Short mmCIF file of C-alpha atoms in Angstrom, two decimals:
data_model
loop_
_atom_site.label_atom_id
_atom_site.label_comp_id
_atom_site.label_asym_id
_atom_site.label_seq_id
_atom_site.Cartn_x
_atom_site.Cartn_y
_atom_site.Cartn_z
CA MET A 1 19.59 -10.72 2.14
CA LYS A 2 16.86 -13.18 3.11
CA ASP A 3 13.43 -12.87 1.54
CA VAL A 4 11.06 -10.46 3.27
CA LYS A 5 7.75 -12.22 3.99
CA ILE A 6 4.70 -10.04 3.38
CA ALA A 7 1.10 -10.37 4.54
CA TRP A 8 -1.02 -8.29 2.15
CA SER A 9 -4.37 -7.00 3.41
CA GLY A 10 -6.66 -6.34 0.46
CA ILE A 11 -5.11 -9.12 -1.60
CA THR A 12 -8.10 -9.27 -3.98
CA GLY A 13 -8.09 -5.50 -4.57
CA ARG A 14 -6.53 -3.86 -7.62
CA THR A 15 -3.20 -3.12 -5.94
CA GLY A 16 -3.09 -6.52 -4.24
CA MET A 17 -3.69 -8.42 -7.47
CA GLU A 18 -1.02 -6.39 -9.23
CA ALA A 19 1.36 -7.14 -6.36
CA LEU A 20 0.78 -10.87 -6.83
CA ALA A 21 1.52 -10.54 -10.52
CA ARG A 22 4.70 -8.50 -10.01
CA VAL A 23 6.22 -9.86 -6.82
CA LYS A 24 8.37 -12.30 -8.80
CA ASP A 25 10.08 -9.30 -10.43
CA VAL A 26 11.11 -7.70 -7.12
CA SER A 27 14.10 -9.28 -5.44
CA ASN A 28 14.05 -10.56 -1.86
CA VAL A 29 10.29 -10.26 -1.24
CA LYS A 30 7.48 -12.83 -1.09
CA ILE A 31 3.77 -12.49 -0.45
CA VAL A 32 3.06 -15.45 1.81
CA ALA A 33 -0.33 -14.49 3.25
CA GLY A 34 -3.30 -12.50 2.05
CA LEU A 35 -6.20 -10.95 3.93
CA MET A 36 -9.54 -10.14 2.33
CA ARG A 37 -12.95 -8.90 3.46
CA ASN A 38 -14.92 -11.53 1.57
CA ALA A 39 -13.73 -14.86 0.27
CA ASN A 40 -15.50 -17.62 -1.61
CA TYR A 41 -14.77 -20.33 -4.15
CA THR A 42 -14.32 -17.80 -6.95
CA THR A 43 -11.80 -15.56 -5.18
CA SER A 44 -9.83 -18.51 -3.81
CA LYS A 45 -9.69 -20.14 -7.24
CA LEU A 46 -8.67 -16.83 -8.79
CA LEU A 47 -5.79 -16.45 -6.36
CA ALA A 48 -4.68 -20.01 -7.04
CA ASP A 49 -4.73 -19.47 -10.78
CA ILE A 50 -2.74 -16.23 -10.56
CA ILE A 51 -0.02 -17.74 -8.42
CA TYR A 52 0.15 -20.89 -10.53
CA ASP A 53 0.34 -18.99 -13.82
CA GLY A 54 2.61 -16.23 -12.58
CA GLY A 55 4.86 -18.23 -10.31
CA ALA A 56 4.53 -15.46 -7.74
CA CYS A 57 6.33 -17.35 -5.00
CA GLY A 58 7.59 -20.42 -6.79
CA MET A 59 5.85 -23.76 -6.91
CA THR A 60 7.16 -24.83 -3.52
CA CYS A 61 5.77 -21.79 -1.73
CA ARG A 62 2.61 -22.41 0.28
CA GLN A 63 0.15 -19.57 0.65
CA GLY A 64 -2.34 -18.67 3.35
CA TRP A 65 -5.43 -16.59 2.55
CA PHE A 66 -7.39 -15.23 5.48
CA GLU A 67 -10.76 -13.56 5.35
CA LEU A 68 -11.68 -10.82 7.80
CA GLY A 69 -15.44 -10.95 7.40
CA VAL A 70 -16.86 -14.46 7.83
CA ALA A 71 -17.23 -16.85 10.74
CA ASP A 72 -17.24 -20.12 8.80
CA TYR A 73 -14.06 -22.07 8.29
CA LEU A 74 -13.38 -23.26 4.76
CA GLU A 75 -10.60 -25.36 3.37
CA ARG A 76 -10.23 -26.01 -0.33
CA ASP A 77 -7.48 -27.60 -2.34
CA PHE A 78 -6.58 -25.90 -5.63
CA LEU A 79 -3.71 -26.98 -7.85
CA GLY A 80 -2.22 -29.04 -5.06
CA TRP A 81 -2.11 -26.17 -2.56
CA THR A 82 -4.34 -25.70 0.44
CA TYR A 83 -6.17 -22.41 0.92
CA LYS A 84 -7.78 -21.66 4.24
CA THR A 85 -10.40 -19.01 4.80
CA LEU A 86 -11.45 -18.09 8.31
CA ARG A 87 -12.42 -15.21 10.49
CA LEU A 88 -9.09 -13.80 11.61
CA ASP A 89 -9.08 -13.90 15.39
CA LEU A 90 -6.33 -11.62 16.67
CA GLU A 91 -4.78 -14.13 19.04
CA TYR A 92 -4.85 -16.80 16.37
CA GLY A 93 -3.50 -14.31 13.86
CA LYS A 94 -0.63 -13.41 16.16
CA ALA A 95 0.33 -17.06 16.65
CA LEU A 96 -0.01 -17.78 12.94
CA PHE A 97 2.06 -14.81 11.81
CA THR A 98 4.74 -15.64 14.35
CA THR A 99 4.85 -19.21 13.05
CA LEU A 100 5.13 -18.03 9.46
CA GLY A 101 7.86 -15.58 10.41
CA MET A 102 5.94 -12.68 8.91
CA ASP A 103 8.12 -9.61 8.41
CA VAL A 104 5.73 -6.83 7.32
CA ILE A 105 2.03 -6.18 6.76
CA VAL A 106 0.81 -4.17 3.76
CA ASP A 107 -2.72 -2.76 4.06
CA PHE A 108 -4.45 -1.58 0.89
CA SER A 109 -7.95 -2.58 1.87
CA HIS A 110 -10.96 -0.83 3.39
CA PRO A 111 -11.56 1.31 6.51
CA SER A 112 -13.95 -1.35 7.85
CA VAL A 113 -11.06 -3.77 8.47
CA PHE A 114 -8.38 -1.20 9.27
CA ASP A 115 -8.64 -1.59 13.05
CA THR A 116 -8.21 -5.37 12.90
CA VAL A 117 -5.18 -5.06 10.61
CA LEU A 118 -3.59 -2.39 12.83
CA ASP A 119 -4.16 -4.50 15.95
CA LEU A 120 -2.55 -7.47 14.23
CA ALA A 121 0.50 -5.41 13.25
CA VAL A 122 0.91 -4.06 16.80
CA ARG A 123 0.45 -7.48 18.41
CA THR A 124 2.97 -9.13 16.11
CA HIS A 125 5.40 -6.17 16.34
CA VAL A 126 5.99 -6.00 12.58
CA PRO A 127 6.15 -2.90 10.35
CA LEU A 128 2.92 -1.75 8.72
CA ILE A 129 2.60 -0.10 5.32
CA SER A 130 -0.73 1.70 5.49
CA GLY A 131 -2.23 2.59 2.13
CA THR A 132 -5.95 2.40 2.86
CA SER A 133 -7.76 5.62 1.97
CA GLY A 134 -10.83 7.08 3.66
CA LEU A 135 -9.69 6.52 7.25
CA GLY A 136 -11.56 8.47 9.92
CA VAL A 137 -10.04 10.86 12.44
CA LYS A 138 -10.09 8.25 15.22
CA GLN A 139 -8.43 5.72 12.96
CA MET A 140 -5.70 8.14 11.97
CA ASN A 141 -5.14 8.97 15.63
CA ARG A 142 -4.79 5.26 16.41
CA LEU A 143 -2.31 4.91 13.57
CA GLN A 144 -0.28 7.84 14.94
CA GLU A 145 -0.20 6.24 18.38
CA ALA A 146 0.84 2.89 16.92
CA ALA A 147 3.82 4.58 15.25
CA LYS A 148 5.35 4.82 18.72
CA GLU A 149 5.34 1.01 18.94
CA ILE A 150 5.99 -0.23 15.40
CA PRO A 151 7.46 1.26 12.19
CA ILE A 152 4.60 2.60 10.04
CA PHE A 153 4.85 3.87 6.48
CA ARG A 154 2.06 6.29 5.59
CA GLY A 155 3.42 8.91 3.28
CA GLY A 156 0.43 10.09 1.25
CA ASN A 157 2.36 8.82 -1.76
CA PHE A 158 3.89 5.44 -2.55
CA ARG A 159 4.93 5.97 -6.17
CA PHE A 160 8.57 6.74 -6.87
CA LYS A 161 7.62 8.66 -10.03
CA VAL A 162 5.32 10.93 -8.00
CA LYS A 163 8.05 11.44 -5.39
CA LYS A 164 10.29 12.87 -8.12
CA PHE A 165 7.46 15.13 -9.27
CA LEU A 166 6.96 16.43 -5.72
CA ASP A 167 10.67 17.21 -5.36
CA ASP A 168 10.69 19.07 -8.69
CA ALA A 169 7.53 20.98 -7.76
CA VAL A 170 9.01 22.12 -4.45
CA ALA A 171 12.17 23.27 -6.24
CA LEU A 172 10.04 25.24 -8.71
CA ALA A 173 8.08 26.89 -5.87
CA LYS A 174 11.33 27.97 -4.22
CA ASP A 175 12.51 29.69 -7.42
CA SER A 176 9.20 31.25 -8.43
CA ASP A 177 7.75 34.59 -7.38
CA SER A 178 4.39 33.77 -8.94
CA ASN A 179 1.36 32.23 -7.28
CA LEU A 180 1.28 28.65 -8.54
CA THR A 181 -1.63 26.22 -8.62
CA LEU A 182 -1.53 22.44 -8.62
CA TYR A 183 -3.93 21.04 -11.22
CA GLU A 184 -4.82 17.40 -10.80
CA ASN A 185 -7.14 15.18 -12.79
CA PHE A 186 -8.09 11.58 -12.12
CA TYR A 187 -10.25 8.73 -13.26
CA GLU A 188 -13.88 8.84 -12.17
CA GLY A 189 -14.47 7.90 -8.55
CA LYS A 190 -11.15 9.11 -7.12
CA SER A 191 -11.35 10.97 -3.79
CA LEU A 192 -10.55 14.67 -4.14
CA PRO A 193 -8.30 16.41 -3.42
CA SER A 194 -5.73 13.63 -3.52
CA GLU A 195 -3.36 12.82 -0.68
CA THR A 196 -0.59 13.77 -3.12
CA ALA A 197 -2.01 17.29 -3.26
CA GLU A 198 -2.02 17.51 0.54
CA VAL A 199 1.57 16.30 0.65
CA LEU A 200 2.66 18.92 -1.90
CA ARG A 201 0.84 21.68 -0.01
CA ARG A 202 2.64 20.72 3.18
CA LYS A 203 6.06 20.37 1.57
CA ILE A 204 5.87 23.73 -0.19
CA GLN A 205 4.61 25.52 2.92
CA GLU A 206 7.41 23.99 5.00
CA ALA A 207 10.04 24.88 2.39
CA THR A 208 8.86 28.35 1.34
CA GLY A 209 6.05 29.52 3.62
CA LYS A 210 3.79 29.74 0.57
CA VAL A 211 0.29 28.28 0.46
CA ILE A 212 -0.55 26.91 -2.98
CA ASP A 213 -3.98 26.50 -4.52
CA VAL A 214 -5.22 23.11 -5.67
CA SER A 215 -7.67 22.55 -8.50
CA SER A 216 -8.97 18.96 -8.58
CA ARG A 217 -11.29 17.10 -10.90
CA ALA A 218 -12.02 13.51 -11.85
CA ASP A 219 -13.23 13.30 -15.42
CA LEU A 220 -10.78 10.82 -16.95
CA SER A 221 -11.85 7.38 -18.09
CA LYS A 222 -11.82 4.55 -15.56
CA GLU A 223 -10.43 2.24 -18.22
CA ASP A 224 -6.80 3.39 -17.92
CA LEU A 225 -6.95 4.42 -14.24
CA GLU A 226 -4.96 7.51 -15.15
CA CYS A 227 -3.81 10.24 -12.75
CA GLN A 228 -2.38 13.59 -13.90
CA TRP A 229 -0.66 16.43 -12.05
CA GLN A 230 0.53 19.77 -13.43
CA PHE A 231 2.37 22.41 -11.39
CA GLY A 232 3.78 25.21 -13.51
CA ASN A 233 5.96 23.48 -16.08
CA VAL A 234 6.36 20.35 -13.93
CA ALA A 235 4.06 17.44 -14.79
CA CYS A 236 3.48 13.82 -13.86
CA LYS A 237 1.19 11.08 -15.13
CA THR A 238 0.55 7.57 -13.83
CA GLU A 239 -1.59 4.76 -15.18
CA GLY A 240 -2.95 1.66 -13.48
CA PHE A 241 -1.74 0.03 -10.28
CA GLY A 242 1.11 -2.17 -11.48
CA GLU A 243 3.88 0.34 -10.91
CA LEU A 244 2.32 1.30 -7.57
CA ALA A 245 2.29 -2.33 -6.41
CA GLU A 246 5.91 -2.82 -7.43
CA ASN A 247 6.97 0.31 -5.56
CA VAL A 248 5.11 -0.82 -2.42
CA LEU A 249 6.89 -4.18 -2.54
CA GLN A 250 10.21 -2.32 -2.66
CA ILE A 251 9.13 -0.14 0.26
CA ALA A 252 8.26 -3.28 2.23
CA ARG A 253 11.76 -4.64 1.66
CA ILE A 254 13.19 -1.46 3.18
CA MET A 255 10.71 -1.01 6.04
CA VAL A 256 11.51 -4.38 7.56
CA THR A 257 14.85 -2.89 8.65
CA LYS A 258 13.33 0.15 10.38
CA LYS A 259 12.57 0.89 14.02
CA PRO A 260 9.60 2.86 15.41
CA LYS A 261 10.23 6.60 15.22
CA GLY A 262 7.07 8.00 16.78
CA SER A 263 5.76 9.32 13.48
CA PHE A 264 5.10 7.97 10.00
CA TYR A 265 7.81 7.03 7.58
CA GLU A 266 7.44 8.41 4.06
CA LEU A 267 9.49 8.23 0.89
CA ASP A 268 11.73 11.11 1.98
CA ASP A 269 12.91 8.95 4.90
CA ILE A 270 13.94 5.95 2.80
CA TRP A 271 14.76 7.56 -0.55
CA GLU A 272 18.49 6.88 -0.37
CA GLU A 273 17.73 3.18 0.09
CA VAL A 274 15.38 2.92 -2.87
CA ASN A 275 17.01 0.97 -5.69
CA LEU A 276 15.84 2.91 -8.72
#
């Protein structure tokens, strides 16, 4: 299998930086372009250092970093590689991504740049993995419409560990006559309730007709970026963004083979193809 070429929107975010650090450990994927809202000498140098130290794409791989929020064109040379920062014009972006042979776009960024990223995915006809939280109703409607034209992954959950928890929780709900509540706790600043809670509500209602209660809070330390779920005797805990980034890279490798299906792909749709 040839390497899947990824453009990562939100490359300087927590998930993006973890993806750069871990991409070398995931077979047949490369991050060859990054999009960011704000770029400067510091962020460009940081990206150069990470790729140099981590060997994310190998020393012969040339990267392109594209900023979504500035009009000035910058070109700097770090460690022998050229990094370009520019306002990403859609027509230019389409031509550039076609030239690079881009296979998939991953978007873990910010609602303010979502529309530009979605337009770029549609114009280049490549799959989009949409992980940006806080999207408005109009933006979600646009994403739904775009799913008729390109394959889009937007499952409410990207972590394989959480997928297993959801399956176990649904099985428990099927076998239980009691009213069960999902308890979730997160690091400070997390949006509540989580998309994972909404996914579990939907899955259990579809499978059993039951409507579960959700109790959410966010009083864990930011230091470990910990997330906890408890549903009856079924529990799950995640920490940090490294495992999430690695799972998203594996999803990208699978999504490049998919066709538009008119609705979002989620882990249930590709689970048999996940190499656990």
